[in-house]
Amino acid sequence: SADATQKAQALVTATAILDDQRWIGTAVSDSQNLSFPRDGEYFDPRVGASVILSAVPTRILTAVYELASHLLNNDNIQDDTGTVDSMSIGAISLTTIRKANLIPGIVKRAIRPLLDVGGNYSWWRAN
């Protein structure tokens, strides 16, 4: 139900949030405004092999769209003015109230293979 302006704003905000992550590889150009496109490679569990970055991966585009949708469907999610531990309205009482995560699980799963975790991506097995 969002209008075109709200959708555009959500896409810009989602892009900015994801752009702040630590990504594998290096930016293609030192003059580009965003983290992608990048040079490098990553292991994609969907294909079971290493993938060379040559453009903006579909995983990133999907993550931006999903995060934009999440922002549109969760008003004030970026507002951090405080939290509520409990709330009562008549006979109804709620405790341990948690606000929605800024980056939902579906986005985290999409970008996980592209994140720089600061370690070695290889594994070994002792026999």
mmCIF file with all atom_site columns, N, CA and C in Angstrom, residues 50-100:
data_model
loop_
_atom_site.group_PDB
_atom_site.id
_atom_site.type_symbol
_atom_site.label_atom_id
_atom_site.label_alt_id
_atom_site.label_comp_id
_atom_site.label_asym_id
_atom_site.label_entity_id
_atom_site.label_seq_id
_atom_site.pdbx_PDB_ins_code
_atom_site.Cartn_x
_atom_site.Cartn_y
_atom_site.Cartn_z
_atom_site.occupancy
_atom_site.B_iso_or_equiv
_atom_site.pdbx_formal_charge
_atom_site.auth_seq_id
_atom_site.auth_comp_id
_atom_site.auth_asym_id
_atom_site.auth_atom_id
_atom_site.pdbx_PDB_model_num
ATOM 1   N N  . SER A 1 50  ? 32.567 -22.037 -5.468  1.00 0.00 ? 50  SER A N  1
ATOM 2   C CA . SER A 1 50  ? 32.974 -20.633 -5.393  1.00 0.00 ? 50  SER A CA 1
ATOM 3   C C  . SER A 1 50  ? 32.410 -19.878 -6.582  1.00 0.00 ? 50  SER A C  1
ATOM 4   N N  . VAL A 1 51  ? 32.010 -18.646 -6.335  1.00 0.00 ? 51  VAL A N  1
ATOM 5   C CA . VAL A 1 51  ? 31.457 -17.788 -7.365  1.00 0.00 ? 51  VAL A CA 1
ATOM 6   C C  . VAL A 1 51  ? 32.311 -16.528 -7.424  1.00 0.00 ? 51  VAL A C  1
ATOM 7   N N  . ILE A 1 52  ? 32.720 -16.158 -8.608  1.00 0.00 ? 52  ILE A N  1
ATOM 8   C CA . ILE A 1 52  ? 33.515 -14.946 -8.797  1.00 0.00 ? 52  ILE A CA 1
ATOM 9   C C  . ILE A 1 52  ? 32.556 -13.763 -8.926  1.00 0.00 ? 52  ILE A C  1
ATOM 10  N N  . LEU A 1 53  ? 32.823 -12.734 -8.146  1.00 0.00 ? 53  LEU A N  1
ATOM 11  C CA . LEU A 1 53  ? 32.003 -11.527 -8.226  1.00 0.00 ? 53  LEU A CA 1
ATOM 12  C C  . LEU A 1 53  ? 32.324 -10.782 -9.513  1.00 0.00 ? 53  LEU A C  1
ATOM 13  N N  . SER A 1 54  ? 31.319 -10.512 -10.300 1.00 0.00 ? 54  SER A N  1
ATOM 14  C CA . SER A 1 54  ? 31.527 -9.752  -11.531 1.00 0.00 ? 54  SER A CA 1
ATOM 15  C C  . SER A 1 54  ? 30.527 -8.613  -11.651 1.00 0.00 ? 54  SER A C  1
ATOM 16  N N  . ALA A 1 55  ? 29.455 -8.676  -10.918 1.00 0.00 ? 55  ALA A N  1
ATOM 17  C CA . ALA A 1 55  ? 28.416 -7.645  -10.909 1.00 0.00 ? 55  ALA A CA 1
ATOM 18  C C  . ALA A 1 55  ? 27.794 -7.668  -9.517  1.00 0.00 ? 55  ALA A C  1
ATOM 19  N N  . VAL A 1 56  ? 26.749 -6.937  -9.333  1.00 0.00 ? 56  VAL A N  1
ATOM 20  C CA . VAL A 1 56  ? 26.044 -6.983  -8.060  1.00 0.00 ? 56  VAL A CA 1
ATOM 21  C C  . VAL A 1 56  ? 25.319 -8.325  -7.984  1.00 0.00 ? 56  VAL A C  1
ATOM 22  N N  . PRO A 1 57  ? 25.666 -9.172  -7.005  1.00 0.00 ? 57  PRO A N  1
ATOM 23  C CA . PRO A 1 57  ? 25.032 -10.496 -6.929  1.00 0.00 ? 57  PRO A CA 1
ATOM 24  C C  . PRO A 1 57  ? 23.528 -10.406 -6.697  1.00 0.00 ? 57  PRO A C  1
ATOM 25  N N  . THR A 1 58  ? 22.824 -11.374 -7.233  1.00 0.00 ? 58  THR A N  1
ATOM 26  C CA . THR A 1 58  ? 21.378 -11.452 -7.029  1.00 0.00 ? 58  THR A CA 1
ATOM 27  C C  . THR A 1 58  ? 21.050 -11.495 -5.548  1.00 0.00 ? 58  THR A C  1
ATOM 28  N N  . ARG A 1 59  ? 21.920 -12.115 -4.745  1.00 0.00 ? 59  ARG A N  1
ATOM 29  C CA . ARG A 1 59  ? 21.709 -12.166 -3.298  1.00 0.00 ? 59  ARG A CA 1
ATOM 30  C C  . ARG A 1 59  ? 21.588 -10.762 -2.700  1.00 0.00 ? 59  ARG A C  1
ATOM 31  N N  . ILE A 1 60  ? 22.388 -9.831  -3.194  1.00 0.00 ? 60  ILE A N  1
ATOM 32  C CA . ILE A 1 60  ? 22.362 -8.462  -2.675  1.00 0.00 ? 60  ILE A CA 1
ATOM 33  C C  . ILE A 1 60  ? 21.082 -7.760  -3.103  1.00 0.00 ? 60  ILE A C  1
ATOM 34  N N  . LEU A 1 61  ? 20.709 -7.922  -4.368  1.00 0.00 ? 61  LEU A N  1
ATOM 35  C CA . LEU A 1 61  ? 19.466 -7.309  -4.849  1.00 0.00 ? 61  LEU A CA 1
ATOM 36  C C  . LEU A 1 61  ? 18.269 -7.835  -4.073  1.00 0.00 ? 61  LEU A C  1
ATOM 37  N N  . THR A 1 62  ? 18.226 -9.138  -3.856  1.00 0.00 ? 62  THR A N  1
ATOM 38  C CA . THR A 1 62  ? 17.142 -9.749  -3.082  1.00 0.00 ? 62  THR A CA 1
ATOM 39  C C  . THR A 1 62  ? 17.128 -9.198  -1.664  1.00 0.00 ? 62  THR A C  1
ATOM 40  N N  . ALA A 1 63  ? 18.302 -9.078  -1.054  1.00 0.00 ? 63  ALA A N  1
ATOM 41  C CA . ALA A 1 63  ? 18.396 -8.562  0.313   1.00 0.00 ? 63  ALA A CA 1
ATOM 42  C C  . ALA A 1 63  ? 17.892 -7.124  0.396   1.00 0.00 ? 63  ALA A C  1
ATOM 43  N N  . VAL A 1 64  ? 18.224 -6.309  -0.588  1.00 0.00 ? 64  VAL A N  1
ATOM 44  C CA . VAL A 1 64  ? 17.755 -4.915  -0.597  1.00 0.00 ? 64  VAL A CA 1
ATOM 45  C C  . VAL A 1 64  ? 16.237 -4.877  -0.685  1.00 0.00 ? 64  VAL A C  1
ATOM 46  N N  . TYR A 1 65  ? 15.664 -5.662  -1.589  1.00 0.00 ? 65  TYR A N  1
ATOM 47  C CA . TYR A 1 65  ? 14.206 -5.670  -1.738  1.00 0.00 ? 65  TYR A CA 1
ATOM 48  C C  . TYR A 1 65  ? 13.516 -6.173  -0.471  1.00 0.00 ? 65  TYR A C  1
ATOM 49  N N  . GLU A 1 66  ? 14.044 -7.248  0.112   1.00 0.00 ? 66  GLU A N  1
ATOM 50  C CA . GLU A 1 66  ? 13.446 -7.798  1.334   1.00 0.00 ? 66  GLU A CA 1
ATOM 51  C C  . GLU A 1 66  ? 13.562 -6.819  2.499   1.00 0.00 ? 66  GLU A C  1
ATOM 52  N N  . LEU A 1 67  ? 14.707 -6.167  2.619   1.00 0.00 ? 67  LEU A N  1
ATOM 53  C CA . LEU A 1 67  ? 14.884 -5.206  3.702   1.00 0.00 ? 67  LEU A CA 1
ATOM 54  C C  . LEU A 1 67  ? 13.988 -3.989  3.504   1.00 0.00 ? 67  LEU A C  1
ATOM 55  N N  . ALA A 1 68  ? 13.846 -3.525  2.278   1.00 0.00 ? 68  ALA A N  1
ATOM 56  C CA . ALA A 1 68  ? 12.944 -2.399  1.997   1.00 0.00 ? 68  ALA A CA 1
ATOM 57  C C  . ALA A 1 68  ? 11.505 -2.758  2.377   1.00 0.00 ? 68  ALA A C  1
ATOM 58  N N  . SER A 1 69  ? 11.091 -3.956  2.031   1.00 0.00 ? 69  SER A N  1
ATOM 59  C CA . SER A 1 69  ? 9.747  -4.418  2.401   1.00 0.00 ? 69  SER A CA 1
ATOM 60  C C  . SER A 1 69  ? 9.600  -4.474  3.918   1.00 0.00 ? 69  SER A C  1
ATOM 61  N N  . HIS A 1 70  ? 10.624 -4.958  4.595   1.00 0.00 ? 70  HIS A N  1
ATOM 62  C CA . HIS A 1 70  ? 10.621 -5.041  6.059   1.00 0.00 ? 70  HIS A CA 1
ATOM 63  C C  . HIS A 1 70  ? 10.493 -3.642  6.667   1.00 0.00 ? 70  HIS A C  1
ATOM 64  N N  . LEU A 1 71  ? 11.222 -2.675  6.123   1.00 0.00 ? 71  LEU A N  1
ATOM 65  C CA . LEU A 1 71  ? 11.152 -1.303  6.629   1.00 0.00 ? 71  LEU A CA 1
ATOM 66  C C  . LEU A 1 71  ? 9.759  -0.715  6.424   1.00 0.00 ? 71  LEU A C  1
ATOM 67  N N  . LEU A 1 72  ? 9.151  -0.993  5.269   1.00 0.00 ? 72  LEU A N  1
ATOM 68  C CA . LEU A 1 72  ? 7.817  -0.473  4.995   1.00 0.00 ? 72  LEU A CA 1
ATOM 69  C C  . LEU A 1 72  ? 6.755  -1.098  5.893   1.00 0.00 ? 72  LEU A C  1
ATOM 70  N N  . ASN A 1 73  ? 6.958  -2.352  6.271   1.00 0.00 ? 73  ASN A N  1
ATOM 71  C CA . ASN A 1 73  ? 5.961  -3.061  7.074   1.00 0.00 ? 73  ASN A CA 1
ATOM 72  C C  . ASN A 1 73  ? 6.169  -2.950  8.573   1.00 0.00 ? 73  ASN A C  1
ATOM 73  N N  . ASN A 1 74  ? 7.216  -2.266  8.991   1.00 0.00 ? 74  ASN A N  1
ATOM 74  C CA . ASN A 1 74  ? 7.505  -2.104  10.416  1.00 0.00 ? 74  ASN A CA 1
ATOM 75  C C  . ASN A 1 74  ? 7.813  -0.632  10.688  1.00 0.00 ? 74  ASN A C  1
ATOM 76  N N  . ASP A 1 75  ? 6.749  0.148   10.809  1.00 0.00 ? 75  ASP A N  1
ATOM 77  C CA . ASP A 1 75  ? 6.908  1.580   11.059  1.00 0.00 ? 75  ASP A CA 1
ATOM 78  C C  . ASP A 1 75  ? 7.799  1.820   12.272  1.00 0.00 ? 75  ASP A C  1
ATOM 79  N N  . ASN A 1 76  ? 8.625  2.823   12.173  1.00 0.00 ? 76  ASN A N  1
ATOM 80  C CA . ASN A 1 76  ? 9.489  3.269   13.269  1.00 0.00 ? 76  ASN A CA 1
ATOM 81  C C  . ASN A 1 76  ? 10.498 2.230   13.725  1.00 0.00 ? 76  ASN A C  1
ATOM 82  N N  . ILE A 1 77  ? 10.844 1.264   12.870  1.00 0.00 ? 77  ILE A N  1
ATOM 83  C CA . ILE A 1 77  ? 11.795 0.236   13.260  1.00 0.00 ? 77  ILE A CA 1
ATOM 84  C C  . ILE A 1 77  ? 13.178 0.823   13.533  1.00 0.00 ? 77  ILE A C  1
ATOM 85  N N  . GLN A 1 78  ? 13.477 1.928   12.899  1.00 0.00 ? 78  GLN A N  1
ATOM 86  C CA . GLN A 1 78  ? 14.770 2.564   13.119  1.00 0.00 ? 78  GLN A CA 1
ATOM 87  C C  . GLN A 1 78  ? 14.754 3.522   14.305  1.00 0.00 ? 78  GLN A C  1
ATOM 88  N N  . ASP A 1 79  ? 13.594 3.740   14.886  1.00 0.00 ? 79  ASP A N  1
ATOM 89  C CA . ASP A 1 79  ? 13.454 4.611   16.047  1.00 0.00 ? 79  ASP A CA 1
ATOM 90  C C  . ASP A 1 79  ? 13.903 3.850   17.288  1.00 0.00 ? 79  ASP A C  1
ATOM 91  N N  . ASP A 1 80  ? 14.898 4.366   17.962  1.00 0.00 ? 80  ASP A N  1
ATOM 92  C CA . ASP A 1 80  ? 15.431 3.703   19.156  1.00 0.00 ? 80  ASP A CA 1
ATOM 93  C C  . ASP A 1 80  ? 15.242 4.598   20.374  1.00 0.00 ? 80  ASP A C  1
ATOM 94  N N  . THR A 1 81  ? 14.006 5.017   20.604  1.00 0.00 ? 81  THR A N  1
ATOM 95  C CA . THR A 1 81  ? 13.738 5.933   21.705  1.00 0.00 ? 81  THR A CA 1
ATOM 96  C C  . THR A 1 81  ? 13.537 5.224   23.034  1.00 0.00 ? 81  THR A C  1
ATOM 97  N N  . GLY A 1 82  ? 13.526 3.926   23.017  1.00 0.00 ? 82  GLY A N  1
ATOM 98  C CA . GLY A 1 82  ? 13.342 3.193   24.260  1.00 0.00 ? 82  GLY A CA 1
ATOM 99  C C  . GLY A 1 82  ? 12.639 1.886   24.025  1.00 0.00 ? 82  GLY A C  1
ATOM 100 N N  . THR A 1 83  ? 12.609 1.059   25.047  1.00 0.00 ? 83  THR A N  1
ATOM 101 C CA . THR A 1 83  ? 11.944 -0.227  24.951  1.00 0.00 ? 83  THR A CA 1
ATOM 102 C C  . THR A 1 83  ? 10.940 -0.367  26.085  1.00 0.00 ? 83  THR A C  1
ATOM 103 N N  . VAL A 1 84  ? 10.069 -1.323  25.932  1.00 0.00 ? 84  VAL A N  1
ATOM 104 C CA . VAL A 1 84  ? 9.053  -1.601  26.946  1.00 0.00 ? 84  VAL A CA 1
ATOM 105 C C  . VAL A 1 84  ? 9.276  -3.015  27.451  1.00 0.00 ? 84  VAL A C  1
ATOM 106 N N  . ASP A 1 85  ? 9.389  -3.170  28.764  1.00 0.00 ? 85  ASP A N  1
ATOM 107 C CA . ASP A 1 85  ? 9.564  -4.503  29.341  1.00 0.00 ? 85  ASP A CA 1
ATOM 108 C C  . ASP A 1 85  ? 8.231  -5.211  29.521  1.00 0.00 ? 85  ASP A C  1
ATOM 109 N N  . SER A 1 86  ? 7.207  -4.454  29.874  1.00 0.00 ? 86  SER A N  1
ATOM 110 C CA . SER A 1 86  ? 5.889  -5.057  30.043  1.00 0.00 ? 86  SER A CA 1
ATOM 111 C C  . SER A 1 86  ? 4.818  -4.004  29.769  1.00 0.00 ? 86  SER A C  1
ATOM 112 N N  . MET A 1 87  ? 3.612  -4.513  29.440  1.00 0.00 ? 87  MET A N  1
ATOM 113 C CA . MET A 1 87  ? 2.489  -3.634  29.152  1.00 0.00 ? 87  MET A CA 1
ATOM 114 C C  . MET A 1 87  ? 1.214  -4.340  29.574  1.00 0.00 ? 87  MET A C  1
ATOM 115 N N  . SER A 1 88  ? 0.323  -3.593  30.185  1.00 0.00 ? 88  SER A N  1
ATOM 116 C CA . SER A 1 88  ? -0.968 -4.137  30.582  1.00 0.00 ? 88  SER A CA 1
ATOM 117 C C  . SER A 1 88  ? -2.079 -3.231  30.091  1.00 0.00 ? 88  SER A C  1
ATOM 118 N N  . ILE A 1 89  ? -3.099 -3.862  29.526  1.00 0.00 ? 89  ILE A N  1
ATOM 119 C CA . ILE A 1 89  ? -4.298 -3.155  29.105  1.00 0.00 ? 89  ILE A CA 1
ATOM 120 C C  . ILE A 1 89  ? -5.466 -3.983  29.615  1.00 0.00 ? 89  ILE A C  1
ATOM 121 N N  . GLY A 1 90  ? -6.080 -3.512  30.663  1.00 0.00 ? 90  GLY A N  1
ATOM 122 C CA . GLY A 1 90  ? -7.155 -4.266  31.280  1.00 0.00 ? 90  GLY A CA 1
ATOM 123 C C  . GLY A 1 90  ? -6.631 -5.602  31.793  1.00 0.00 ? 90  GLY A C  1
ATOM 124 N N  . ALA A 1 91  ? -7.268 -6.687  31.399  1.00 0.00 ? 91  ALA A N  1
ATOM 125 C CA . ALA A 1 91  ? -6.871 -8.027  31.841  1.00 0.00 ? 91  ALA A CA 1
ATOM 126 C C  . ALA A 1 91  ? -5.723 -8.598  31.009  1.00 0.00 ? 91  ALA A C  1
ATOM 127 N N  . ILE A 1 92  ? -5.348 -7.937  29.936  1.00 0.00 ? 92  ILE A N  1
ATOM 128 C CA . ILE A 1 92  ? -4.281 -8.423  29.062  1.00 0.00 ? 92  ILE A CA 1
ATOM 129 C C  . ILE A 1 92  ? -2.952 -7.849  29.518  1.00 0.00 ? 92  ILE A C  1
ATOM 130 N N  . SER A 1 93  ? -1.977 -8.747  29.718  1.00 0.00 ? 93  SER A N  1
ATOM 131 C CA . SER A 1 93  ? -0.656 -8.322  30.161  1.00 0.00 ? 93  SER A CA 1
ATOM 132 C C  . SER A 1 93  ? 0.396  -8.979  29.279  1.00 0.00 ? 93  SER A C  1
ATOM 133 N N  . LEU A 1 94  ? 1.330  -8.169  28.777  1.00 0.00 ? 94  LEU A N  1
ATOM 134 C CA . LEU A 1 94  ? 2.423  -8.672  27.952  1.00 0.00 ? 94  LEU A CA 1
ATOM 135 C C  . LEU A 1 94  ? 3.746  -8.378  28.641  1.00 0.00 ? 94  LEU A C  1
ATOM 136 N N  . THR A 1 95  ? 4.654  -9.343  28.609  1.00 0.00 ? 95  THR A N  1
ATOM 137 C CA . THR A 1 95  ? 5.986  -9.138  29.169  1.00 0.00 ? 95  THR A CA 1
ATOM 138 C C  . THR A 1 95  ? 7.029  -9.571  28.146  1.00 0.00 ? 95  THR A C  1
ATOM 139 N N  . THR A 1 96  ? 8.254  -9.179  28.364  1.00 0.00 ? 96  THR A N  1
ATOM 140 C CA . THR A 1 96  ? 9.369  -9.469  27.475  1.00 0.00 ? 96  THR A CA 1
ATOM 141 C C  . THR A 1 96  ? 9.008  -9.100  26.039  1.00 0.00 ? 96  THR A C  1
ATOM 142 N N  . ILE A 1 97  ? 8.716  -7.844  25.836  1.00 0.00 ? 97  ILE A N  1
ATOM 143 C CA . ILE A 1 97  ? 8.326  -7.331  24.523  1.00 0.00 ? 97  ILE A CA 1
ATOM 144 C C  . ILE A 1 97  ? 9.589  -7.006  23.745  1.00 0.00 ? 97  ILE A C  1
ATOM 145 N N  . ARG A 1 98  ? 9.707  -7.568  22.563  1.00 0.00 ? 98  ARG A N  1
ATOM 146 C CA . ARG A 1 98  ? 10.879 -7.334  21.726  1.00 0.00 ? 98  ARG A CA 1
ATOM 147 C C  . ARG A 1 98  ? 10.441 -6.671  20.434  1.00 0.00 ? 98  ARG A C  1
ATOM 148 N N  . LYS A 1 99  ? 11.215 -5.672  20.032  1.00 0.00 ? 99  LYS A N  1
ATOM 149 C CA . LYS A 1 99  ? 10.901 -5.053  18.750  1.00 0.00 ? 99  LYS A CA 1
ATOM 150 C C  . LYS A 1 99  ? 11.517 -5.899  17.639  1.00 0.00 ? 99  LYS A C  1
ATOM 151 N N  . ALA A 1 100 ? 11.023 -5.717  16.443  1.00 0.00 ? 100 ALA A N  1
ATOM 152 C CA . ALA A 1 100 ? 11.535 -6.475  15.297  1.00 0.00 ? 100 ALA A CA 1
ATOM 153 C C  . ALA A 1 100 ? 12.986 -6.105  15.034  1.00 0.00 ? 100 ALA A C  1
#
